[in-house]
Amino acid sequence: MSELPPLESCGFVRVPADTELWMRCESCDKSDHFWVDEAKVHCRCGAAYTHAVRPDQSQVPVAELVFVEFDKGPKQLADLELDPKRLIALVVVAVAVLGGLAWWLLG
């Protein structure tokens, strides 16, 4: 495998299905560490996939899978605790909320 792309360049992979369906790595169980080239879906853990499998066990080739950037994907599936930049954003929001709450209570 070649050099890993930065985490900011990775994202989610949507699997065409009747309901919203997203790939999850079978090796590391992450949903937001993927990138796609013309032949495979790659995960930062080293796993690579030539297809996705729907719940009905039908296979979806890479050409039909849709890469979705992290910011536009289902962040609730993300593993936020591993990326310091994402953690900092969450801390800033938490501090703002706590500051607003303290201002409201003490004001």
CSV table of C-alpha atoms in Angstrom, one decimal:
chain,number,residue,atom,x,y,z
A,1,MET,CA,0.0,0.0,0.0
A,2,SER,CA,1.2,3.5,-0.7
A,3,GLU,CA,1.5,6.4,1.7
A,4,LEU,CA,-1.6,7.1,3.8
A,5,PRO,CA,-3.5,10.3,2.9
A,6,PRO,CA,-4.1,12.8,5.7
A,7,LEU,CA,-7.1,12.0,7.9
A,8,GLU,CA,-8.7,15.2,6.6
A,9,SER,CA,-8.8,13.7,3.1
A,10,CYS,CA,-10.6,10.5,4.2
A,11,GLY,CA,-14.3,10.1,4.6
A,12,PHE,CA,-17.3,7.8,4.4
A,13,VAL,CA,-18.4,5.5,1.6
A,14,ARG,CA,-22.1,5.3,0.8
A,15,VAL,CA,-23.4,2.0,-0.5
A,16,PRO,CA,-26.4,2.4,-2.9
A,17,ALA,CA,-29.3,0.7,-1.2
A,18,ASP,CA,-33.0,1.2,-0.5
A,19,THR,CA,-32.1,2.7,2.9
A,20,GLU,CA,-29.1,4.8,4.0
A,21,LEU,CA,-26.2,2.4,4.1
A,22,TRP,CA,-22.5,3.2,4.8
A,23,MET,CA,-19.4,1.0,4.7
A,24,ARG,CA,-17.7,0.0,7.9
A,25,CYS,CA,-14.3,-1.5,7.9
A,26,GLU,CA,-14.3,-5.1,8.9
A,27,SER,CA,-10.8,-4.9,10.4
A,28,CYS,CA,-10.9,-1.7,12.5
A,29,ASP,CA,-14.7,-1.1,12.6
A,30,LYS,CA,-14.3,2.6,11.5
A,31,SER,CA,-16.7,4.3,9.0
A,32,ASP,CA,-14.8,7.5,8.4
A,33,HIS,CA,-11.3,6.4,7.5
A,34,PHE,CA,-11.8,5.5,3.9
A,35,TRP,CA,-10.5,6.8,0.5
A,36,VAL,CA,-11.3,5.4,-2.9
A,37,ASP,CA,-9.2,4.9,-6.0
A,38,GLU,CA,-10.3,3.4,-9.3
A,39,ALA,CA,-9.9,-0.2,-8.2
A,40,LYS,CA,-10.5,-0.3,-4.4
A,41,VAL,CA,-11.8,1.3,-1.2
A,42,HIS,CA,-9.0,1.7,1.3
A,43,CYS,CA,-9.1,2.1,5.0
A,44,ARG,CA,-6.3,3.8,7.0
A,45,CYS,CA,-5.8,0.6,9.0
A,46,GLY,CA,-4.6,-1.1,5.8
A,47,ALA,CA,-7.7,-3.0,4.8
A,48,ALA,CA,-8.8,-2.7,1.1
A,49,TYR,CA,-12.1,-3.7,-0.5
A,50,THR,CA,-13.0,-4.4,-4.1
A,51,HIS,CA,-16.8,-4.3,-3.3
A,52,ALA,CA,-19.2,-3.7,-0.5
A,53,VAL,CA,-21.8,-6.1,0.7
A,54,ARG,CA,-25.4,-5.1,1.3
A,55,PRO,CA,-27.5,-6.7,4.1
A,56,ASP,CA,-29.1,-9.0,1.5
A,57,GLN,CA,-25.6,-10.2,0.7
A,58,SER,CA,-25.6,-8.7,-2.8
A,59,GLN,CA,-22.2,-7.2,-3.8
A,60,VAL,CA,-21.7,-3.6,-4.9
A,61,PRO,CA,-18.6,-3.0,-7.0
A,62,VAL,CA,-16.3,0.0,-6.3
A,63,ALA,CA,-17.5,1.8,-9.3
A,64,GLU,CA,-21.0,2.1,-7.8
A,65,LEU,CA,-19.9,3.2,-4.3
A,66,VAL,CA,-20.0,6.9,-3.5
A,67,PHE,CA,-17.2,8.6,-1.5
A,68,VAL,CA,-18.5,11.3,0.8
A,69,GLU,CA,-16.1,13.8,2.5
A,70,PHE,CA,-16.1,13.8,6.3
A,71,ASP,CA,-17.8,17.2,6.6
A,72,LYS,CA,-20.7,16.0,4.4
A,73,GLY,CA,-21.1,12.6,5.8
A,74,PRO,CA,-22.8,11.0,8.8
A,75,LYS,CA,-20.6,12.3,11.6
A,76,GLN,CA,-22.5,10.2,14.2
A,77,LEU,CA,-20.6,7.2,12.7
A,78,ALA,CA,-17.2,8.9,13.0
A,79,ASP,CA,-14.5,8.0,15.4
A,80,LEU,CA,-13.9,11.6,16.6
A,81,GLU,CA,-11.7,10.8,19.5
A,82,LEU,CA,-8.7,9.9,17.3
A,83,ASP,CA,-8.4,13.2,15.5
A,84,PRO,CA,-7.1,16.1,17.6
A,85,LYS,CA,-8.5,18.7,15.2
A,86,ARG,CA,-12.0,17.3,15.6
A,87,LEU,CA,-11.6,17.0,19.3
A,88,ILE,CA,-10.5,20.7,19.6
A,89,ALA,CA,-13.7,21.7,17.7
A,90,LEU,CA,-15.8,19.7,20.1
A,91,VAL,CA,-14.0,21.3,23.1
A,92,VAL,CA,-14.5,24.8,21.8
A,93,VAL,CA,-18.3,24.1,21.4
A,94,ALA,CA,-18.5,22.6,24.9
A,95,VAL,CA,-16.7,25.6,26.4
A,96,ALA,CA,-19.0,28.0,24.6
A,97,VAL,CA,-22.1,26.1,25.8
A,98,LEU,CA,-20.8,26.0,29.4
A,99,GLY,CA,-19.8,29.7,29.3
A,100,GLY,CA,-23.3,30.6,28.0
A,101,LEU,CA,-24.9,28.5,30.7
A,102,ALA,CA,-22.7,30.2,33.4
A,103,TRP,CA,-23.5,33.6,32.1
A,104,TRP,CA,-27.3,32.8,32.1
A,105,LEU,CA,-27.2,31.4,35.6
A,106,LEU,CA,-25.0,34.2,37.1
A,107,GLY,CA,-26.4,37.1,35.1
